């Protein structure tokens, strides 16, 4: 009886806790959602998510259940979740929305997750948010849907009505970049370049948007920066122009050649790119990209050689990069030569400061190299320096090391 009473008394509290967050509609249709929104004079908030998306799960588990988030969204919106992917474990409600999910993806050009769509009480799309955020930040982003000057779709309509209006194009480029709408951003930036002087465009505020739009050597942003390298470096810092241009050369010249090549000769393709653009200093951009290329191909010998060459060249390689290089080898390679190189990179990342994350990397590589006694000492130091929320993972690795068990995935 006591157990039954405990259940009866605790259930209301569980329900109360669940009600603090956003209330999402269930067992409904898009037509019914729009009807409810119009009747209650509320906007519609749609969370377009997938089951495999980490940020989607973070928003559902950590942001949507918060009381202040629920208070805001429940008052202002009719809220709906739509699962955009299909899995064998889908329940009947999810299955009933599959056709609608496909229509949403097509009609509203959903290309990244999570995407949050906001419709006015008449069911017209007025705003979109791509990517999540913490509670206060996310509420602030949602509030933009009520103001025509910040509504994404309203900005799009204003720009489309007069693409040569520089101020409208600037607002469009900024909003589209924020919404990960790359095509619209590139179109707006091209319009700004066509209708502005170089000095008006090459500012500290606008150059980062130019950088994000340089997807090819054939676009206007590439041409503008190439013709004004000195100005860009003056505003952003020495070497920034070549770095930006180098990314475009890699994406639209180097990579297509490598994909078409039967020999996979990176150095030859890189040399051809350098000769094709003699006015650009591409060597550092190419050296920096080379490890990423061989990482994608899972060629760990060439990856090791590329990283060693980059470090030996004297190029600026940060502690974060060194740690990332080392961890990549730890996770993917058992070759003693590669592990020895990774140890050297990891040790170099610790020269200025004993960062607990980098110490953890160093300890794990030592352990995988068979130097477990030394690894345990380094891991204990990492734990002593780590923040409270990081200690659990490091302690888990330490326990495995002390048992002589792998801290890496084994087949």
Short mmCIF file of C-alpha atoms in Angstrom, two decimals:
data_model
loop_
_atom_site.label_atom_id
_atom_site.label_comp_id
_atom_site.label_asym_id
_atom_site.label_seq_id
_atom_site.Cartn_x
_atom_site.Cartn_y
_atom_site.Cartn_z
CA UNK A 1 0.00 0.00 0.00
CA UNK A 2 2.81 2.39 0.85
CA UNK A 3 4.36 1.80 -2.55
CA UNK A 4 1.03 2.53 -4.27
CA UNK A 5 0.57 5.73 -2.28
CA UNK A 6 4.09 6.83 -3.23
CA UNK A 7 3.26 6.37 -6.90
CA UNK A 8 -0.01 8.23 -6.54
CA UNK A 9 1.65 11.13 -4.77
CA UNK A 10 4.60 11.40 -7.15
CA UNK A 11 2.69 11.23 -10.42
CA UNK A 12 1.23 14.75 -10.15
CA UNK A 13 4.71 16.13 -9.57
CA UNK A 14 6.01 14.32 -12.65
CA UNK A 15 3.20 15.78 -14.73
CA UNK A 16 3.86 19.22 -13.29
CA UNK A 17 7.57 18.95 -14.24
CA UNK A 18 6.69 17.97 -17.80
CA UNK A 19 4.29 20.92 -18.15
CA UNK A 20 7.00 23.49 -17.46
CA UNK A 21 8.48 23.21 -20.95
CA UNK A 22 7.10 23.71 -24.44
CA UNK A 23 3.80 21.94 -25.14
CA UNK A 24 3.94 20.33 -28.59
CA UNK A 25 0.82 19.32 -30.48
CA UNK A 26 0.12 15.59 -30.90
CA UNK A 27 -2.27 13.45 -32.95
CA UNK A 28 -3.02 16.32 -35.29
CA UNK A 29 -2.56 17.50 -38.86
CA UNK A 30 -1.03 20.59 -40.45
CA UNK A 31 -4.51 21.83 -41.33
CA UNK A 32 -5.63 21.51 -37.69
CA UNK A 33 -2.49 23.25 -36.43
CA UNK A 34 -3.12 26.20 -38.75
CA UNK A 35 -6.78 26.31 -37.73
CA UNK A 36 -5.85 26.40 -34.03
CA UNK A 37 -3.24 29.13 -34.60
CA UNK A 38 -5.72 31.32 -36.46
CA UNK A 39 -8.42 30.81 -33.86
CA UNK A 40 -6.04 31.66 -30.96
CA UNK A 41 -4.22 34.37 -32.94
CA UNK A 42 -0.85 32.70 -32.32
CA UNK A 43 2.19 32.14 -34.49
CA UNK A 44 3.22 28.56 -35.30
CA UNK A 45 6.60 27.20 -34.17
CA UNK A 46 7.81 24.10 -36.03
CA UNK A 47 10.84 22.12 -34.89
CA UNK A 48 12.05 20.25 -37.99
CA UNK A 49 14.45 17.68 -36.53
CA UNK A 50 16.06 14.32 -37.25
CA UNK A 51 16.76 11.42 -34.89
CA UNK A 52 20.49 11.46 -35.70
CA UNK A 53 21.06 15.20 -35.12
CA UNK A 54 23.01 15.94 -31.92
CA UNK A 55 22.00 19.63 -31.64
CA UNK A 56 18.34 18.59 -32.18
CA UNK A 57 18.58 16.25 -29.19
CA UNK A 58 20.28 18.94 -27.11
CA UNK A 59 17.44 21.37 -27.77
CA UNK A 60 14.79 18.75 -26.94
CA UNK A 61 16.53 17.49 -23.81
CA UNK A 62 17.93 20.71 -22.37
CA UNK A 63 16.24 23.81 -23.79
CA UNK A 64 12.60 22.99 -24.59
CA UNK A 65 11.86 21.58 -21.08
CA UNK A 66 12.94 24.80 -19.32
CA UNK A 67 10.17 26.73 -17.60
CA UNK A 68 11.03 30.13 -19.11
CA UNK A 69 11.21 28.63 -22.58
CA UNK A 70 7.88 26.90 -22.12
CA UNK A 71 6.26 30.06 -20.73
CA UNK A 72 7.33 32.10 -23.77
CA UNK A 73 6.57 29.58 -26.52
CA UNK A 74 3.28 28.31 -25.05
CA UNK A 75 1.98 31.87 -24.76
CA UNK A 76 3.04 33.03 -28.22
CA UNK A 77 2.93 29.90 -30.40
CA UNK A 78 1.15 26.73 -31.35
CA UNK A 79 4.12 24.35 -31.21
CA UNK A 80 4.78 21.37 -33.45
CA UNK A 81 7.62 18.87 -33.91
CA UNK A 82 8.14 17.16 -37.28
CA UNK A 83 10.61 14.28 -37.61
CA UNK A 84 12.31 14.71 -40.98
CA UNK A 85 14.03 11.31 -41.27
CA UNK A 86 12.55 7.81 -41.23
CA UNK A 87 13.62 5.00 -38.89
CA UNK A 88 12.40 1.43 -38.28
CA UNK A 89 11.33 2.44 -34.77
CA UNK A 90 8.97 5.22 -35.84
CA UNK A 91 5.58 5.14 -34.11
CA UNK A 92 2.28 5.60 -35.92
CA UNK A 93 2.12 9.33 -35.23
CA UNK A 94 5.55 9.90 -36.80
CA UNK A 95 4.60 7.73 -39.78
CA UNK A 96 1.44 9.76 -40.32
CA UNK A 97 3.59 12.88 -40.82
CA UNK A 98 6.05 11.38 -43.32
CA UNK A 99 4.43 12.84 -46.43
CA UNK A 100 4.12 16.23 -44.74
CA UNK A 101 7.78 16.06 -43.65
CA UNK A 102 8.86 15.55 -47.27
CA UNK A 103 6.70 18.48 -48.37
CA UNK A 104 8.19 20.73 -45.67
CA UNK A 105 11.73 19.78 -46.72
CA UNK A 106 10.95 20.65 -50.35
CA UNK A 107 8.69 23.69 -49.96
CA UNK A 108 10.75 25.38 -47.26
CA UNK A 109 14.23 24.35 -48.50
CA UNK A 110 15.32 22.65 -45.29
CA UNK A 111 18.98 21.74 -45.75
CA UNK A 112 20.41 21.64 -42.19
CA UNK A 113 19.25 20.49 -38.77
CA UNK A 114 17.80 21.61 -36.56
CA UNK A 115 15.75 24.05 -38.63
CA UNK A 116 12.98 25.94 -36.83
CA UNK A 117 10.24 27.42 -39.02
CA UNK A 118 7.88 30.11 -37.77
CA UNK A 119 4.55 30.88 -39.44
CA UNK A 120 2.18 33.77 -38.74
CA UNK A 121 -1.40 33.10 -37.54
CA UNK A 122 -2.49 32.85 -41.19
CA UNK A 123 -0.10 29.96 -41.79
CA UNK A 124 2.40 31.98 -43.86
CA UNK A 125 6.12 31.34 -43.32
CA UNK A 126 7.73 34.48 -41.90
CA UNK A 127 10.94 33.37 -40.20
CA UNK A 128 13.48 30.58 -39.90
CA UNK A 129 16.17 29.74 -37.37
CA UNK A 130 18.91 27.26 -38.24
CA UNK A 131 20.84 25.78 -35.36
CA UNK A 132 19.91 26.03 -31.72
CA UNK A 133 21.17 28.04 -28.77
CA UNK A 134 20.87 28.43 -25.04
CA UNK A 135 17.49 29.41 -23.59
CA UNK A 136 17.74 33.22 -23.54
CA UNK A 137 19.49 33.32 -26.92
CA UNK A 138 16.87 31.05 -28.49
CA UNK A 139 13.98 33.08 -27.12
CA UNK A 140 15.61 36.23 -28.54
CA UNK A 141 15.93 34.57 -31.96
CA UNK A 142 12.28 33.52 -31.87
CA UNK A 143 11.20 37.07 -30.97
CA UNK A 144 12.65 38.23 -34.29
CA UNK A 145 9.75 36.46 -35.99
CA UNK A 146 7.32 39.13 -34.71
CA UNK A 147 9.17 42.13 -36.19
CA UNK A 148 8.97 42.64 -39.99
CA UNK A 149 12.44 44.24 -39.92
CA UNK A 150 13.95 40.98 -38.63
CA UNK A 151 11.59 38.36 -40.10
CA UNK A 152 13.69 36.29 -42.47
CA UNK A 153 11.07 35.76 -45.16
CA UNK A 154 10.10 39.45 -45.07
CA UNK A 155 13.75 40.37 -45.64
CA UNK A 156 13.84 37.95 -48.58
CA UNK A 157 10.74 39.53 -50.15
CA UNK A 158 12.12 43.04 -49.73
CA UNK A 159 15.41 42.02 -51.35
CA UNK A 160 13.74 40.17 -54.22
CA UNK A 161 11.59 43.22 -54.96
CA UNK A 162 14.72 45.30 -55.63
CA UNK A 163 17.95 43.25 -55.73
CA UNK A 164 20.01 46.33 -56.63
CA UNK A 165 19.11 48.10 -53.38
CA UNK A 166 22.43 47.81 -51.52
CA UNK A 167 20.92 48.21 -48.04
CA UNK A 168 18.32 45.53 -48.74
CA UNK A 169 21.03 43.28 -50.16
CA UNK A 170 23.22 43.81 -47.08
CA UNK A 171 20.34 42.91 -44.78
CA UNK A 172 19.68 39.88 -46.96
CA UNK A 173 23.32 38.74 -46.95
CA UNK A 174 23.53 39.06 -43.17
CA UNK A 175 20.24 37.24 -42.55
CA UNK A 176 20.94 34.52 -45.12
CA UNK A 177 24.40 33.84 -43.68
CA UNK A 178 22.86 33.53 -40.21
CA UNK A 179 20.18 31.17 -41.59
CA UNK A 180 22.72 29.02 -43.49
CA UNK A 181 20.96 29.91 -46.75
CA UNK A 182 24.18 29.86 -48.79
CA UNK A 183 22.64 30.37 -52.22
CA UNK A 184 20.66 33.45 -51.21
CA UNK A 185 23.65 34.83 -49.30
CA UNK A 186 25.91 34.41 -52.33
CA UNK A 187 23.32 36.06 -54.58
CA UNK A 188 22.94 39.05 -52.25
CA UNK A 189 26.70 39.45 -51.86
CA UNK A 190 27.14 39.42 -55.65
CA UNK A 191 24.51 42.18 -55.88
CA UNK A 192 26.33 44.26 -53.25
CA UNK A 193 29.64 43.91 -55.11
CA UNK A 194 28.02 44.91 -58.42
CA UNK A 195 26.38 47.99 -56.94
CA UNK A 196 29.08 49.25 -54.55
CA UNK A 197 32.64 50.52 -54.69
CA UNK A 198 35.43 48.23 -53.52
CA UNK A 199 36.13 50.48 -50.51
CA UNK A 200 32.50 50.30 -49.44
CA UNK A 201 32.59 46.50 -49.49
CA UNK A 202 36.07 45.76 -48.15
CA UNK A 203 35.33 46.59 -44.52
CA UNK A 204 35.96 44.66 -41.32
CA UNK A 205 32.23 44.09 -40.98
CA UNK A 206 31.64 42.83 -44.50
CA UNK A 207 34.79 40.89 -45.42
CA UNK A 208 33.83 37.87 -43.24
CA UNK A 209 30.63 37.56 -45.29
CA UNK A 210 32.69 37.70 -48.46
CA UNK A 211 34.84 34.89 -47.10
CA UNK A 212 31.83 32.66 -46.53
CA UNK A 213 30.61 33.29 -50.08
CA UNK A 214 33.85 32.40 -51.88
CA UNK A 215 32.88 28.92 -52.98
CA UNK A 216 34.54 29.09 -56.41
CA UNK A 217 37.30 30.88 -58.29
CA UNK A 218 34.63 32.03 -60.73
CA UNK A 219 32.49 34.14 -58.41
CA UNK A 220 32.59 37.89 -57.89
CA UNK A 221 33.80 37.75 -54.30
CA UNK A 222 36.92 35.81 -55.38
CA UNK A 223 37.64 38.34 -58.12
CA UNK A 224 37.15 41.31 -55.77
CA UNK A 225 39.49 39.97 -53.09
CA UNK A 226 42.07 38.84 -55.66
CA UNK A 227 42.18 42.35 -57.13
CA UNK A 228 42.38 44.00 -53.69
CA UNK A 229 44.62 41.72 -51.63
CA UNK A 230 46.57 44.57 -50.05
CA UNK A 231 43.37 46.28 -48.89
CA UNK A 232 42.00 43.05 -47.41
CA UNK A 233 45.26 42.38 -45.54
CA UNK A 234 45.28 45.97 -44.29
CA UNK A 235 41.80 45.51 -42.81
CA UNK A 236 41.97 41.88 -41.63
CA UNK A 237 45.68 41.18 -41.12
CA UNK A 238 48.64 40.00 -43.15
CA UNK A 239 48.06 36.89 -45.24
CA UNK A 240 44.27 36.82 -44.77
CA UNK A 241 43.51 37.49 -48.45
CA UNK A 242 45.65 34.58 -49.68
CA UNK A 243 44.12 32.30 -47.04
CA UNK A 244 40.59 33.15 -48.19
CA UNK A 245 41.47 32.76 -51.86
CA UNK A 246 43.36 29.55 -51.15
CA UNK A 247 40.21 27.92 -49.78
CA UNK A 248 38.39 28.69 -53.05
CA UNK A 249 41.24 27.29 -55.13
CA UNK A 250 41.26 24.11 -53.04
CA UNK A 251 37.49 23.61 -53.29
CA UNK A 252 36.97 24.45 -56.95
CA UNK A 253 40.32 23.65 -58.61
CA UNK A 254 42.40 21.22 -56.54
CA UNK A 255 39.68 18.85 -55.33
CA UNK A 256 38.01 18.33 -58.74
CA UNK A 257 41.43 17.39 -60.18
CA UNK A 258 42.11 14.95 -57.35
CA UNK A 259 38.66 13.37 -57.71
CA UNK A 260 39.27 12.89 -61.44
CA UNK A 261 42.83 11.63 -60.97
CA UNK A 262 43.69 7.95 -61.14
CA UNK A 263 47.02 8.43 -59.35
CA UNK A 264 45.81 10.52 -56.39
CA UNK A 265 48.93 12.68 -56.58
CA UNK A 266 48.24 15.54 -54.18
CA UNK A 267 51.60 17.23 -54.66
CA UNK A 268 51.27 17.29 -58.44
CA UNK A 269 47.74 18.74 -58.27
CA UNK A 270 48.91 21.33 -55.74
CA UNK A 271 51.82 22.34 -57.98
CA UNK A 272 49.44 22.80 -60.91
CA UNK A 273 47.17 25.01 -58.78
CA UNK A 274 50.15 27.16 -57.73
CA UNK A 275 51.19 27.62 -61.37
CA UNK A 276 47.62 28.51 -62.38
CA UNK A 277 47.47 31.31 -59.78
CA UNK A 278 51.02 32.73 -59.61
CA UNK A 279 49.82 35.94 -57.94
CA UNK A 280 48.54 34.03 -54.91
CA UNK A 281 50.58 32.60 -52.06
CA UNK A 282 48.90 29.21 -51.86
CA UNK A 283 51.62 27.07 -50.26
CA UNK A 284 50.47 27.47 -46.64
CA UNK A 285 46.78 26.94 -47.46
CA UNK A 286 47.67 23.78 -49.40
CA UNK A 287 49.94 22.46 -46.63
CA UNK A 288 47.22 23.11 -44.04
CA UNK A 289 44.61 21.34 -46.15
CA UNK A 290 46.76 18.30 -46.99
CA UNK A 291 46.28 16.51 -43.61
CA UNK A 292 42.50 16.97 -43.93
CA UNK A 293 42.61 15.41 -47.39
CA UNK A 294 44.44 12.29 -46.19
CA UNK A 295 42.30 12.11 -43.09
CA UNK A 296 39.21 11.88 -45.30
CA UNK A 297 40.92 9.12 -47.30
CA UNK A 298 42.00 7.35 -44.07
CA UNK A 299 45.58 7.13 -45.34
CA UNK A 300 47.29 7.49 -41.97
CA UNK A 301 50.87 7.19 -43.26
CA UNK A 302 50.39 10.14 -45.62
CA UNK A 303 48.40 11.94 -42.93
CA UNK A 304 51.37 11.64 -40.56
CA UNK A 305 53.78 12.84 -43.25
CA UNK A 306 51.53 15.80 -44.10
CA UNK A 307 51.25 16.91 -40.47
CA UNK A 308 55.00 16.58 -39.92
CA UNK A 309 55.65 18.62 -43.05
CA UNK A 310 53.22 21.32 -41.92
CA UNK A 311 54.86 21.60 -38.48
CA UNK A 312 58.39 21.58 -39.92
CA UNK A 313 57.49 24.33 -42.42
CA UNK A 314 57.19 26.89 -39.63
CA UNK A 315 53.54 27.62 -40.47
CA UNK A 316 51.37 28.77 -37.58
CA UNK A 317 49.96 25.60 -35.99
CA UNK A 318 47.96 26.15 -32.82
CA UNK A 319 47.89 23.95 -29.73
CA UNK A 320 44.29 23.07 -30.62
CA UNK A 321 45.35 21.88 -34.06
CA UNK A 322 48.22 19.84 -32.63
CA UNK A 323 45.87 18.19 -30.16
CA UNK A 324 43.37 17.45 -32.94
CA UNK A 325 46.07 15.91 -35.15
CA UNK A 326 47.26 13.73 -32.28
CA UNK A 327 43.77 12.61 -31.27
CA UNK A 328 42.96 11.67 -34.87
CA UNK A 329 45.91 9.24 -34.91
CA UNK A 330 44.94 7.88 -31.49
CA UNK A 331 41.42 7.10 -32.65
CA UNK A 332 42.31 5.64 -36.03
CA UNK A 333 45.82 4.18 -36.15
CA UNK A 334 47.78 1.38 -34.45
CA UNK A 335 51.01 1.78 -36.41
CA UNK A 336 53.86 2.47 -33.90
CA UNK A 337 55.45 5.04 -36.21
CA UNK A 338 52.18 7.02 -36.40
CA UNK A 339 51.67 6.77 -32.64
CA UNK A 340 55.19 8.03 -32.00
CA UNK A 341 54.54 11.02 -34.26
CA UNK A 342 51.23 11.70 -32.49
CA UNK A 343 53.03 11.63 -29.14
CA UNK A 344 55.42 14.30 -30.41
CA UNK A 345 52.54 16.51 -31.61
CA UNK A 346 50.66 16.03 -28.34
CA UNK A 347 53.75 16.86 -26.27
CA UNK A 348 54.27 20.01 -28.36
CA UNK A 349 50.66 21.09 -27.66
CA UNK A 350 51.54 21.12 -23.94
CA UNK A 351 54.66 23.29 -24.16
CA UNK A 352 52.93 26.55 -23.19
CA UNK A 353 50.28 25.27 -20.79
CA UNK A 354 49.20 21.97 -19.25
CA UNK A 355 45.65 21.94 -20.62
CA UNK A 356 43.74 18.97 -19.09
CA UNK A 357 42.16 18.05 -22.45
CA UNK A 358 45.57 17.92 -24.11
CA UNK A 359 47.00 15.96 -21.17
CA UNK A 360 44.19 13.44 -21.62
CA UNK A 361 45.15 13.08 -25.30
CA UNK A 362 48.81 12.60 -24.39
CA UNK A 363 47.95 9.99 -21.74
CA UNK A 364 45.71 8.04 -24.11
CA UNK A 365 48.40 7.90 -26.81
CA UNK A 366 50.98 6.79 -24.23
CA UNK A 367 48.62 4.02 -23.13
CA UNK A 368 47.99 2.89 -26.70
CA UNK A 369 51.77 2.90 -27.29
CA UNK A 370 52.27 0.50 -24.38
CA UNK A 371 53.59 3.13 -21.95
CA UNK A 372 50.74 2.65 -19.50
CA UNK A 373 52.59 3.49 -16.27
CA UNK A 374 53.54 6.90 -17.67
CA UNK A 375 50.02 7.29 -19.08
CA UNK A 376 48.43 6.80 -15.65
CA UNK A 377 50.57 9.54 -14.11
CA UNK A 378 49.67 11.98 -16.90
CA UNK A 379 45.98 11.09 -16.68
CA UNK A 380 45.95 11.71 -12.94
CA UNK A 381 47.42 15.15 -13.60
CA UNK A 382 44.70 15.81 -16.21
CA UNK A 383 42.04 14.93 -13.64
CA UNK A 384 43.58 17.22 -11.03
CA UNK A 385 43.44 20.16 -13.45
CA UNK A 386 40.08 19.40 -15.08
CA UNK A 387 36.83 21.26 -14.43
CA UNK A 388 34.25 19.34 -12.40
CA UNK A 389 32.10 18.50 -15.43
CA UNK A 390 35.08 17.04 -17.31
CA UNK A 391 36.43 14.77 -14.57
CA UNK A 392 34.05 11.84 -15.15
CA UNK A 393 35.30 11.11 -18.68
CA UNK A 394 38.93 11.39 -17.64
CA UNK A 395 38.35 9.17 -14.59
CA UNK A 396 36.68 6.57 -16.82
CA UNK A 397 39.79 6.48 -19.02
CA UNK A 398 42.03 6.25 -15.97
CA UNK A 399 40.09 3.25 -14.67
CA UNK A 400 40.55 1.46 -18.00
CA UNK A 401 44.26 2.27 -18.03
CA UNK A 402 44.72 0.83 -14.53
CA UNK A 403 43.00 -2.37 -15.65
CA UNK A 404 45.17 -2.57 -18.75
CA UNK A 405 42.12 -2.23 -20.99
CA UNK A 406 41.90 -0.18 -24.23
CA UNK A 407 40.60 3.38 -24.02
CA UNK A 408 40.04 3.28 -27.78
CA UNK A 409 37.52 1.41 -29.91
CA UNK A 410 38.60 -2.08 -30.95
CA UNK A 411 37.16 -4.20 -33.72
#
